[in-house]
mmCIF file of C-alpha atoms in Angstrom:
data_model
loop_
_atom_site.group_PDB
_atom_site.id
_atom_site.type_symbol
_atom_site.label_atom_id
_atom_site.label_comp_id
_atom_site.label_asym_id
_atom_site.label_seq_id
_atom_site.Cartn_x
_atom_site.Cartn_y
_atom_site.Cartn_z
ATOM 1 C CA MET A 79 -253.006 -77.321 86.973
ATOM 2 C CA LYS A 80 -252.879 -73.921 84.967
ATOM 3 C CA ARG A 81 -249.978 -72.897 86.936
ATOM 4 C CA ASN A 82 -246.419 -72.948 86.174
ATOM 5 C CA MET A 83 -243.330 -72.319 88.448
ATOM 6 C CA LEU A 84 -243.973 -68.446 88.188
ATOM 7 C CA SER A 85 -247.497 -68.790 89.471
ATOM 8 C CA THR A 86 -246.896 -71.515 92.096
ATOM 9 C CA ALA A 87 -245.870 -69.063 94.814
ATOM 10 C CA ALA A 88 -249.650 -67.904 95.142
ATOM 11 C CA VAL A 89 -251.170 -71.036 95.419
ATOM 12 C CA VAL A 90 -248.598 -71.990 98.363
ATOM 13 C CA ALA A 91 -249.409 -69.051 99.943
ATOM 14 C CA THR A 92 -253.112 -69.956 99.862
ATOM 15 C CA ALA A 93 -252.347 -73.293 101.247
ATOM 16 C CA ALA A 94 -250.148 -71.931 103.904
ATOM 17 C CA THR A 95 -252.939 -69.449 105.395
ATOM 18 C CA THR A 96 -255.746 -72.085 105.101
ATOM 19 C CA GLY A 97 -254.495 -75.701 105.341
ATOM 20 C CA ALA A 98 -251.047 -76.126 106.232
ATOM 21 C CA LEU A 99 -250.945 -76.978 109.873
ATOM 22 C CA VAL A 100 -249.781 -80.085 111.913
ATOM 23 C CA LEU A 101 -252.156 -82.789 111.222
ATOM 24 C CA ALA A 102 -253.264 -85.809 113.549
ATOM 25 C CA PRO A 103 -253.134 -89.032 111.751
ATOM 26 C CA THR A 104 -256.405 -91.105 110.906
ATOM 27 C CA THR A 105 -257.104 -94.773 110.357
ATOM 28 C CA GLY A 106 -257.801 -94.537 106.678
ATOM 29 C CA THR A 107 -260.862 -96.672 107.475
ATOM 30 C CA ALA A 108 -263.766 -94.063 107.545
ATOM 31 C CA ALA A 109 -266.975 -94.376 105.745
ATOM 32 C CA ASP A 110 -266.684 -94.062 101.868
ATOM 33 C CA ASP A 111 -269.766 -91.623 101.576
ATOM 34 C CA VAL A 112 -268.267 -88.415 100.137
ATOM 35 C CA GLY A 113 -271.584 -86.861 101.181
ATOM 36 C CA ASN A 114 -270.369 -86.922 104.788
ATOM 37 C CA PRO A 115 -268.106 -84.026 105.625
ATOM 38 C CA THR A 116 -266.601 -85.586 108.517
ATOM 39 C CA ALA A 117 -265.430 -88.450 106.492
ATOM 40 C CA LYS A 118 -261.722 -88.532 106.809
ATOM 41 C CA ALA A 119 -260.880 -91.077 104.078
ATOM 42 C CA ALA A 120 -262.037 -93.846 101.879
ATOM 43 C CA ARG A 121 -261.315 -97.363 103.016
ATOM 44 C CA HIS A 122 -258.013 -98.128 101.342
ATOM 45 C CA VAL A 123 -254.432 -99.831 101.420
ATOM 46 C CA VAL A 124 -251.637 -97.583 101.126
ATOM 47 C CA VAL A 125 -249.258 -99.216 98.755
ATOM 48 C CA ILE A 126 -246.377 -96.958 99.098
ATOM 49 C CA ASP A 127 -245.666 -93.425 101.046
ATOM 50 C CA GLY A 128 -243.100 -90.986 101.549
ATOM 51 C CA LEU A 129 -243.533 -89.657 97.776
ATOM 52 C CA ASP A 130 -242.619 -86.213 96.546
ATOM 53 C CA ASN A 131 -245.807 -84.395 95.079
ATOM 54 C CA PRO A 132 -247.026 -87.299 93.253
ATOM 55 C CA ARG A 133 -248.871 -86.426 90.079
ATOM 56 C CA GLN A 134 -249.567 -88.826 86.966
ATOM 57 C CA LEU A 135 -249.903 -92.438 87.808
ATOM 58 C CA THR A 136 -249.679 -95.098 84.890
ATOM 59 C CA ALA A 137 -250.340 -98.537 84.814
ATOM 60 C CA LEU A 138 -247.774 -100.800 82.809
ATOM 61 C CA PRO A 139 -248.542 -103.747 81.001
ATOM 62 C CA SER A 140 -246.274 -105.616 83.607
ATOM 63 C CA GLY A 141 -248.948 -104.668 86.146
ATOM 64 C CA LYS A 142 -246.248 -102.182 87.866
ATOM 65 C CA LEU A 143 -247.175 -98.672 88.451
ATOM 66 C CA LEU A 144 -245.244 -95.539 86.963
ATOM 67 C CA VAL A 145 -245.153 -92.360 89.247
ATOM 68 C CA ALA A 146 -244.310 -89.043 88.121
ATOM 69 C CA GLU A 147 -242.929 -87.228 91.236
ATOM 70 C CA ALA A 148 -242.798 -83.186 90.890
ATOM 71 C CA GLY A 149 -240.330 -82.980 93.615
ATOM 72 C CA HIS A 150 -240.473 -80.710 97.008
ATOM 73 C CA GLY A 151 -238.537 -77.779 95.229
ATOM 74 C CA GLY A 152 -235.187 -76.898 97.332
ATOM 75 C CA ASP A 153 -233.512 -78.282 100.307
ATOM 76 C CA GLY A 154 -232.064 -74.771 101.566
ATOM 77 C CA PRO A 155 -232.921 -70.848 101.856
ATOM 78 C CA THR A 156 -230.413 -70.366 99.051
ATOM 79 C CA ASP A 157 -232.667 -71.941 96.579
ATOM 80 C CA CYS A 158 -235.364 -69.788 97.181
ATOM 81 C CA VAL A 159 -236.667 -66.277 95.750
ATOM 82 C CA GLY A 160 -239.102 -64.051 97.422
ATOM 83 C CA GLU A 161 -239.808 -63.623 101.078
ATOM 84 C CA GLY A 162 -242.473 -65.375 103.649
ATOM 85 C CA GLU A 163 -245.467 -67.106 102.207
ATOM 86 C CA GLU A 164 -244.507 -65.867 98.754
ATOM 87 C CA ALA A 165 -241.350 -67.382 98.599
ATOM 88 C CA GLN A 166 -240.677 -70.009 96.065
ATOM 89 C CA CYS A 167 -238.171 -72.676 96.247
ATOM 90 C CA PHE A 168 -236.101 -74.318 93.304
ATOM 91 C CA GLY A 169 -234.260 -77.719 93.414
ATOM 92 C CA ALA A 170 -233.746 -80.731 91.099
ATOM 93 C CA THR A 171 -235.687 -83.143 93.255
ATOM 94 C CA GLY A 172 -238.353 -84.292 90.601
ATOM 95 C CA ARG A 173 -238.050 -88.077 89.767
ATOM 96 C CA VAL A 174 -239.866 -90.720 88.186
ATOM 97 C CA ARG A 175 -240.541 -93.928 90.058
ATOM 98 C CA LEU A 176 -241.309 -97.512 89.581
ATOM 99 C CA VAL A 177 -243.671 -99.040 92.060
ATOM 100 C CA THR A 178 -244.400 -102.901 92.321
ATOM 101 C CA PRO A 179 -247.351 -103.011 94.511
ATOM 102 C CA GLY A 180 -246.795 -104.806 97.590
ATOM 103 C CA GLN A 181 -243.213 -105.200 96.943
ATOM 104 C CA SER A 182 -240.603 -102.539 96.380
ATOM 105 C CA SER A 183 -239.979 -99.282 94.379
ATOM 106 C CA ARG A 184 -237.152 -97.829 92.208
ATOM 107 C CA THR A 185 -235.988 -94.668 90.762
ATOM 108 C CA LEU A 186 -236.002 -94.484 86.891
ATOM 109 C CA MET A 187 -235.184 -91.134 86.325
ATOM 110 C CA HIS A 188 -233.937 -88.051 88.856
ATOM 111 C CA GLY A 189 -232.510 -84.733 89.045
ATOM 112 C CA LEU A 190 -235.518 -83.326 87.366
ATOM 113 C CA LEU A 191 -236.255 -79.618 87.930
ATOM 114 C CA SER A 192 -238.778 -78.759 90.720
ATOM 115 C CA SER A 193 -240.274 -75.716 92.564
ATOM 116 C CA ALA A 194 -242.550 -75.455 95.546
ATOM 117 C CA GLY A 195 -243.152 -73.276 98.582
ATOM 118 C CA PRO A 196 -240.524 -73.396 101.734
ATOM 119 C CA ASP A 197 -242.551 -76.635 102.998
ATOM 120 C CA GLY A 198 -242.309 -78.423 99.945
ATOM 121 C CA THR A 199 -246.077 -78.583 99.133
ATOM 122 C CA PHE A 200 -247.891 -78.034 95.928
ATOM 123 C CA GLY A 201 -244.832 -78.553 93.962
ATOM 124 C CA VAL A 202 -244.523 -78.420 90.041
ATOM 125 C CA GLY A 203 -241.838 -79.723 88.075
ATOM 126 C CA SER A 204 -241.787 -83.215 86.591
ATOM 127 C CA ASP A 205 -245.806 -83.765 86.668
ATOM 128 C CA GLY A 206 -245.955 -86.430 83.958
ATOM 129 C CA ALA A 207 -243.977 -89.514 82.937
ATOM 130 C CA ALA A 208 -244.375 -92.605 80.838
ATOM 131 C CA ARG A 209 -242.287 -95.738 79.902
ATOM 132 C CA LEU A 210 -241.883 -97.901 76.869
ATOM 133 C CA GLY A 211 -239.373 -100.625 77.062
ATOM 134 C CA ASP A 212 -235.942 -99.325 78.768
ATOM 135 C CA THR A 213 -236.858 -95.714 77.344
ATOM 136 C CA VAL A 214 -238.510 -93.353 80.363
ATOM 137 C CA TRP A 215 -239.880 -89.753 79.543
ATOM 138 C CA SER A 216 -240.958 -86.908 81.834
ATOM 139 C CA ILE A 217 -242.643 -83.605 81.116
ATOM 140 C CA VAL A 218 -241.070 -80.663 82.988
ATOM 141 C CA THR A 219 -243.300 -77.374 83.716
ATOM 142 C CA TRP A 220 -242.228 -74.081 82.333
ATOM 143 C CA GLY A 221 -240.816 -71.519 84.061
ATOM 144 C CA PRO A 222 -239.067 -68.032 83.329
ATOM 145 C CA PRO A 223 -235.274 -68.915 83.204
ATOM 146 C CA ASP A 224 -234.073 -65.625 85.110
ATOM 147 C CA LEU A 225 -236.219 -66.940 87.866
ATOM 148 C CA ILE A 226 -234.162 -70.356 88.599
ATOM 149 C CA PRO A 227 -231.190 -69.858 90.886
ATOM 150 C CA ASP A 228 -228.116 -70.815 88.977
ATOM 151 C CA GLY A 229 -226.795 -74.060 89.255
ATOM 152 C CA LEU A 230 -230.058 -75.823 88.904
ATOM 153 C CA PRO A 231 -231.293 -77.480 85.424
ATOM 154 C CA GLY A 232 -233.272 -74.590 84.515
ATOM 155 C CA ASP A 233 -232.743 -75.719 80.763
ATOM 156 C CA GLN A 234 -235.221 -78.500 81.585
ATOM 157 C CA ALA A 235 -238.164 -76.138 82.081
ATOM 158 C CA GLY A 236 -240.613 -76.463 79.669
ATOM 159 C CA MET A 237 -239.220 -79.495 77.981
ATOM 160 C CA LEU A 238 -239.814 -83.369 77.146
ATOM 161 C CA MET A 239 -237.108 -85.297 78.920
ATOM 162 C CA ARG A 240 -235.687 -88.740 78.062
ATOM 163 C CA SER A 241 -233.511 -91.050 79.444
ATOM 164 C CA LYS A 242 -232.649 -94.969 79.410
ATOM 165 C CA VAL A 243 -233.922 -96.524 82.955
ATOM 166 C CA GLY A 244 -231.218 -94.864 85.315
ATOM 167 C CA GLY A 245 -229.505 -92.878 82.815
ATOM 168 C CA THR A 246 -229.102 -88.957 82.367
ATOM 169 C CA PRO A 247 -232.369 -87.247 81.368
ATOM 170 C CA ARG A 248 -231.724 -85.294 78.358
ATOM 171 C CA ALA A 249 -234.282 -82.830 76.582
ATOM 172 C CA VAL A 250 -235.778 -84.244 73.384
ATOM 173 C CA ALA A 251 -238.380 -81.615 72.681
ATOM 174 C CA ASP A 252 -239.124 -77.962 73.815
ATOM 175 C CA VAL A 253 -242.952 -78.393 74.272
ATOM 176 C CA SER A 254 -243.343 -74.805 75.822
ATOM 177 C CA ALA A 255 -241.807 -73.228 72.694
ATOM 178 C CA TYR A 256 -244.724 -74.410 70.487
ATOM 179 C CA GLU A 257 -247.193 -72.474 72.678
ATOM 180 C CA MET A 258 -244.831 -69.325 72.476
ATOM 181 C CA ALA A 259 -244.522 -69.553 68.890
ATOM 182 C CA HIS A 260 -248.349 -70.180 68.130
ATOM 183 C CA ASP A 261 -250.640 -69.385 71.295
ATOM 184 C CA THR A 262 -253.101 -71.935 69.885
ATOM 185 C CA ASP A 263 -256.084 -70.377 72.039
ATOM 186 C CA GLY A 264 -255.531 -66.898 71.615
ATOM 187 C CA GLU A 265 -255.868 -65.795 74.602
ATOM 188 C CA GLY A 266 -252.000 -64.953 75.302
ATOM 189 C CA VAL A 267 -248.848 -67.060 75.726
ATOM 190 C CA GLU A 268 -248.921 -69.291 78.873
ATOM 191 C CA SER A 269 -247.460 -72.674 79.119
ATOM 192 C CA ASN A 270 -247.789 -75.593 81.872
ATOM 193 C CA PRO A 271 -246.760 -79.147 80.155
ATOM 194 C CA TYR A 272 -248.379 -81.192 82.980
ATOM 195 C CA SER A 273 -249.239 -84.875 81.476
ATOM 196 C CA MET A 274 -248.023 -87.147 78.882
ATOM 197 C CA LEU A 275 -248.510 -90.241 77.089
ATOM 198 C CA ALA A 276 -246.032 -92.518 75.262
ATOM 199 C CA LEU A 277 -248.253 -94.065 72.622
ATOM 200 C CA SER A 278 -244.900 -95.263 70.666
ATOM 201 C CA ARG A 279 -241.572 -93.978 70.209
ATOM 202 C CA ASN A 280 -242.246 -91.707 67.436
ATOM 203 C CA LYS A 281 -245.802 -90.714 68.947
ATOM 204 C CA VAL A 282 -245.582 -88.867 72.466
ATOM 205 C CA LEU A 283 -248.553 -86.825 73.454
ATOM 206 C CA VAL A 284 -248.228 -83.728 75.796
ATOM 207 C CA ALA A 285 -250.881 -82.086 77.418
ATOM 208 C CA ASP A 286 -250.172 -78.349 78.185
ATOM 209 C CA ALA A 287 -252.621 -77.347 80.812
ATOM 210 C CA ALA A 288 -252.145 -73.575 80.336
ATOM 211 C CA ALA A 289 -252.244 -73.599 76.634
ATOM 212 C CA ASP A 290 -255.364 -75.569 76.485
ATOM 213 C CA HIS A 291 -254.132 -77.850 73.981
ATOM 214 C CA ILE A 292 -252.422 -81.317 73.451
ATOM 215 C CA VAL A 293 -249.336 -81.909 70.966
ATOM 216 C CA LYS A 294 -247.540 -84.418 69.843
ATOM 217 C CA VAL A 295 -244.053 -84.937 69.814
ATOM 218 C CA ASN A 296 -241.865 -87.439 67.332
ATOM 219 C CA ARG A 297 -238.656 -89.176 67.758
ATOM 220 C CA LYS A 298 -236.915 -86.083 66.061
ATOM 221 C CA GLY A 299 -238.521 -83.715 68.555
ATOM 222 C CA LYS A 300 -240.841 -81.806 66.188
ATOM 223 C CA VAL A 301 -243.810 -80.840 68.233
ATOM 224 C CA ARG A 302 -247.310 -80.578 66.486
ATOM 225 C CA LEU A 303 -250.673 -79.580 67.399
ATOM 226 C CA TRP A 304 -252.893 -82.943 68.176
ATOM 227 C CA ALA A 305 -255.902 -81.517 69.741
ATOM 228 C CA GLN A 306 -257.082 -77.924 71.057
ATOM 229 C CA MET A 307 -259.607 -78.178 73.986
ATOM 230 C CA LYS A 308 -262.915 -76.863 73.873
ATOM 231 C CA GLU A 309 -263.239 -73.001 74.600
ATOM 232 C CA TYR A 310 -265.550 -71.916 77.127
ATOM 233 C CA GLY A 311 -265.159 -68.157 77.194
ATOM 234 C CA PRO A 312 -262.579 -65.396 77.959
ATOM 235 C CA SER A 313 -262.510 -66.316 81.583
ATOM 236 C CA VAL A 314 -262.926 -70.102 81.821
ATOM 237 C CA ASP A 315 -260.402 -72.516 80.396
ATOM 238 C CA ALA A 316 -260.308 -76.212 79.800
ATOM 239 C CA VAL A 317 -257.084 -76.566 81.564
ATOM 240 C CA PRO A 318 -256.282 -80.411 80.496
ATOM 241 C CA THR A 319 -254.338 -82.005 83.348
ATOM 242 C CA VAL A 320 -254.599 -85.522 82.716
ATOM 243 C CA LEU A 321 -253.613 -87.574 79.416
ATOM 244 C CA THR A 322 -254.223 -91.321 79.539
ATOM 245 C CA ARG A 323 -254.900 -94.363 77.098
ATOM 246 C CA GLY A 324 -258.074 -96.585 78.062
ATOM 247 C CA ALA A 325 -258.382 -100.355 77.864
ATOM 248 C CA ASP A 326 -260.561 -99.296 74.765
ATOM 249 C CA GLY A 327 -257.346 -98.065 73.297
ATOM 250 C CA ASP A 328 -258.565 -94.457 72.964
ATOM 251 C CA ILE A 329 -257.380 -91.365 74.561
ATOM 252 C CA TYR A 330 -259.038 -89.745 77.588
ATOM 253 C CA VAL A 331 -258.522 -86.132 78.871
ATOM 254 C CA GLY A 332 -259.593 -84.633 82.002
ATOM 255 C CA GLU A 333 -260.077 -81.124 82.616
ATOM 256 C CA LEU A 334 -259.710 -78.770 85.683
ATOM 257 C CA HIS A 335 -261.773 -76.057 84.191
ATOM 258 C CA SER A 336 -260.869 -73.342 85.960
ATOM 259 C CA GLU A 337 -261.530 -74.954 89.325
ATOM 260 C CA LEU A 338 -265.477 -74.334 88.904
ATOM 261 C CA PRO A 339 -267.287 -76.849 91.020
ATOM 262 C CA GLY A 340 -269.114 -79.417 88.859
ATOM 263 C CA LYS A 341 -268.278 -77.940 85.674
ATOM 264 C CA ALA A 342 -265.303 -80.047 84.586
ATOM 265 C CA ARG A 343 -265.417 -82.881 81.816
ATOM 266 C CA VAL A 344 -263.734 -85.988 80.730
ATOM 267 C CA TRP A 345 -263.162 -86.176 77.050
ATOM 268 C CA ARG A 346 -262.702 -89.328 75.064
ATOM 269 C CA TYR A 347 -260.492 -89.005 71.675
ATOM 270 C CA ASP A 348 -259.462 -91.518 69.142
ATOM 271 C CA ARG A 349 -256.063 -91.862 68.426
ATOM 272 C CA SER A 350 -256.015 -89.258 65.532
ATOM 273 C CA GLY A 351 -257.326 -86.486 67.739
ATOM 274 C CA LYS A 352 -260.828 -86.095 67.482
ATOM 275 C CA VAL A 353 -263.663 -85.958 70.164
ATOM 276 C CA LYS A 354 -265.950 -89.231 70.553
ATOM 277 C CA ARG A 355 -267.767 -88.058 73.741
ATOM 278 C CA SER A 356 -267.618 -86.691 76.895
ATOM 279 C CA TRP A 357 -268.610 -86.976 80.703
ATOM 280 C CA LYS A 358 -269.843 -83.967 82.646
ATOM 281 C CA GLY A 359 -270.505 -83.085 86.421
ATOM 282 C CA PHE A 360 -266.803 -83.195 87.802
ATOM 283 C CA THR A 361 -264.621 -80.729 89.961
ATOM 284 C CA THR A 362 -261.127 -79.973 89.233
ATOM 285 C CA VAL A 363 -260.027 -83.355 87.360
ATOM 286 C CA THR A 364 -256.539 -84.582 87.900
ATOM 287 C CA GLY A 365 -256.625 -88.267 87.049
ATOM 288 C CA VAL A 366 -258.670 -90.479 84.741
ATOM 289 C CA THR A 367 -258.551 -94.240 83.493
ATOM 290 C CA ARG A 368 -261.080 -96.501 82.144
ATOM 291 C CA ALA A 369 -260.881 -100.390 82.730
ATOM 292 C CA LYS A 370 -261.566 -102.970 80.316
ATOM 293 C CA ASP A 371 -265.103 -103.207 81.667
ATOM 294 C CA GLY A 372 -265.948 -99.801 80.638
ATOM 295 C CA THR A 373 -265.798 -98.367 84.218
ATOM 296 C CA LEU A 374 -264.530 -94.907 84.357
ATOM 297 C CA TYR A 375 -262.429 -93.572 87.378
ATOM 298 C CA VAL A 376 -262.090 -90.018 87.763
ATOM 299 C CA SER A 377 -259.745 -88.137 90.342
ATOM 300 C CA GLU A 378 -261.180 -84.528 91.648
ATOM 301 C CA LEU A 379 -258.830 -82.777 93.604
ATOM 302 C CA PHE A 380 -260.942 -80.343 95.174
ATOM 303 C CA GLY A 381 -264.257 -82.388 94.669
ATOM 304 C CA GLY A 382 -266.297 -83.719 97.496
ATOM 305 C CA GLY A 383 -267.895 -81.872 100.404
ATOM 306 C CA CYS A 384 -264.850 -80.689 102.283
ATOM 307 C CA GLY A 385 -262.732 -77.554 102.212
ATOM 308 C CA PHE A 386 -259.371 -76.307 103.113
ATOM 309 C CA ASP A 387 -260.884 -74.948 106.433
ATOM 310 C CA GLN A 388 -261.843 -78.459 107.519
ATOM 311 C CA ILE A 389 -258.287 -79.780 107.324
ATOM 312 C CA PRO A 390 -257.363 -82.093 109.321
ATOM 313 C CA THR A 391 -260.674 -83.289 109.959
ATOM 314 C CA CYS A 392 -261.768 -83.693 106.599
ATOM 315 C CA PHE A 393 -259.694 -83.317 103.328
ATOM 316 C CA PRO A 394 -260.777 -81.834 99.800
ATOM 317 C CA GLY A 395 -260.705 -84.484 97.064
ATOM 318 C CA ARG A 396 -262.666 -87.704 96.091
ATOM 319 C CA VAL A 397 -262.423 -90.246 93.179
ATOM 320 C CA THR A 398 -265.457 -90.938 91.414
ATOM 321 C CA ARG A 399 -266.518 -94.324 89.508
ATOM 322 C CA VAL A 400 -268.724 -94.299 86.517
ATOM 323 C CA LYS A 401 -270.244 -97.370 85.765
ATOM 324 C CA PRO A 402 -270.825 -98.338 81.922
ATOM 325 C CA ASN A 403 -274.902 -97.522 82.864
ATOM 326 C CA GLY A 404 -273.795 -94.242 83.781
ATOM 327 C CA LYS A 405 -273.962 -94.990 87.654
ATOM 328 C CA ARG A 406 -271.929 -92.911 89.832
ATOM 329 C CA ARG A 407 -270.412 -93.884 93.416
ATOM 330 C CA SER A 408 -267.535 -91.435 95.052
ATOM 331 C CA MET A 409 -264.852 -92.094 97.749
ATOM 332 C CA PRO A 410 -263.156 -89.461 99.720
ATOM 333 C CA VAL A 411 -259.371 -89.271 98.813
ATOM 334 C CA PRO A 412 -257.233 -86.454 99.840
ATOM 335 C CA PHE A 413 -256.023 -84.155 97.291
ATOM 336 C CA PRO A 414 -255.949 -87.344 94.444
ATOM 337 C CA ALA A 415 -254.247 -87.115 91.254
ATOM 338 C CA GLY A 416 -253.094 -90.001 88.722
ATOM 339 C CA VAL A 417 -255.504 -92.994 89.126
ATOM 340 C CA ALA A 418 -254.809 -96.308 87.302
ATOM 341 C CA THR A 419 -256.247 -99.729 87.136
ATOM 342 C CA VAL A 420 -254.643 -102.936 87.169
ATOM 343 C CA GLY A 421 -257.166 -105.777 86.425
ATOM 344 C CA ARG A 422 -259.714 -105.191 89.346
ATOM 345 C CA LYS A 423 -257.307 -103.182 91.353
ATOM 346 C CA VAL A 424 -257.858 -99.477 91.360
ATOM 347 C CA TYR A 425 -254.826 -97.451 92.346
ATOM 348 C CA VAL A 426 -254.610 -93.601 93.041
ATOM 349 C CA ASN A 427 -251.975 -91.099 94.089
ATOM 350 C CA ALA A 428 -253.332 -89.466 97.307
ATOM 351 C CA PHE A 429 -251.904 -86.189 98.918
ATOM 352 C CA SER A 430 -250.677 -85.588 95.667
ATOM 353 C CA VAL A 431 -249.685 -81.996 96.687
ATOM 354 C CA SER A 432 -247.429 -83.313 99.597
ATOM 355 C CA PRO A 433 -243.946 -83.678 100.024
ATOM 356 C CA SER A 434 -242.113 -86.934 101.314
ATOM 357 C CA GLY A 435 -242.211 -85.169 104.667
ATOM 358 C CA GLY A 436 -245.843 -84.770 104.936
ATOM 359 C CA PHE A 437 -248.533 -82.008 104.307
ATOM 360 C CA GLY A 438 -247.874 -79.513 107.139
ATOM 361 C CA GLY A 439 -245.029 -81.249 108.317
ATOM 362 C CA ASN A 440 -246.930 -84.353 109.129
ATOM 363 C CA PRO A 441 -245.271 -87.666 107.779
ATOM 364 C CA GLU A 442 -248.514 -89.338 107.890
ATOM 365 C CA TRP A 443 -249.646 -87.173 105.061
ATOM 366 C CA SER A 444 -246.690 -87.724 102.838
ATOM 367 C CA GLY A 445 -247.593 -88.161 98.912
ATOM 368 C CA GLN A 446 -248.939 -91.944 98.612
ATOM 369 C CA VAL A 447 -250.371 -94.659 96.346
ATOM 370 C CA TRP A 448 -253.528 -95.950 97.726
ATOM 371 C CA ARG A 449 -255.326 -98.820 96.595
ATOM 372 C CA ILE A 450 -259.240 -98.069 96.649
ATOM 373 C CA PHE A 451 -262.744 -99.429 95.786
ATOM 374 C CA LYS A 452 -261.526 -102.867 97.148
#
């Protein structure tokens, strides 16, 4: 989303006044008609729960799932700045996790910078991740260094991090510095690296949601522009939030479109960064994947017929399936983020703005991976 560590506090404050309450659990078997405002959730299977603000979700060639967890910020009052609902807490709670559906999970990278409200909701930090062989990457959003408390890895802000599996992450490229130097959209310097895709060890793409562009990083850490998102006007930004490769080999980018209902698009690029086509009519896209049969799956963070004022009866969010013939079907999924396919199985990160302890303090609504469209 077009939010970095500095602007998260406002989001958390909004959530606190509209939706952060003690929630009652549901069965997870309600109707899959997103037009029904009382529908609690799509029919689904919980693959894993207890995740910390899970964002990007990637299916690996092995069939396992890679999850970027933004973390829950800090663990104590000394980690926070500001007061009350405006407080913002920092920590090193971000991580990258490998999930084997139905079996187990393991941490591949940890100790990544994180920021969230005191209750751990709407965390930002290590929002995107990728893996090739035994090399793991994570992209960490930017935040002003003087805002981050001493003793935390503030030098990770705006950086592309890399490590071997289980190793110590180190910065390999300053992605936010590219925006600081170039301001590619001409709207003032603003950076929030949010999603990434490793095409090879010498070509890693990173979507900067606030800068409205996608950059490529080579193995030496050199950053160059790969694609500039479409400009919609001075008050409406594309805000690229997801970057993924489809089964066809093309690159798919979803946009938040300044959170305007029904206005967001999914863009299809070739590997050189040229637009091939787009799909319209989405709301706040935070996850995209395209299956081998050409079906497109799109997560819409605030899509569907439910608002914050309807929580816990009904959560905002849905996943829309677009068949090759254009026919659409949507399923309500609470606050969905990354979506991925393994064969005919469809997975999505649900409750993507929730810490491991749960949204509103209810462990039933922790960050999760669901299997849907069974």
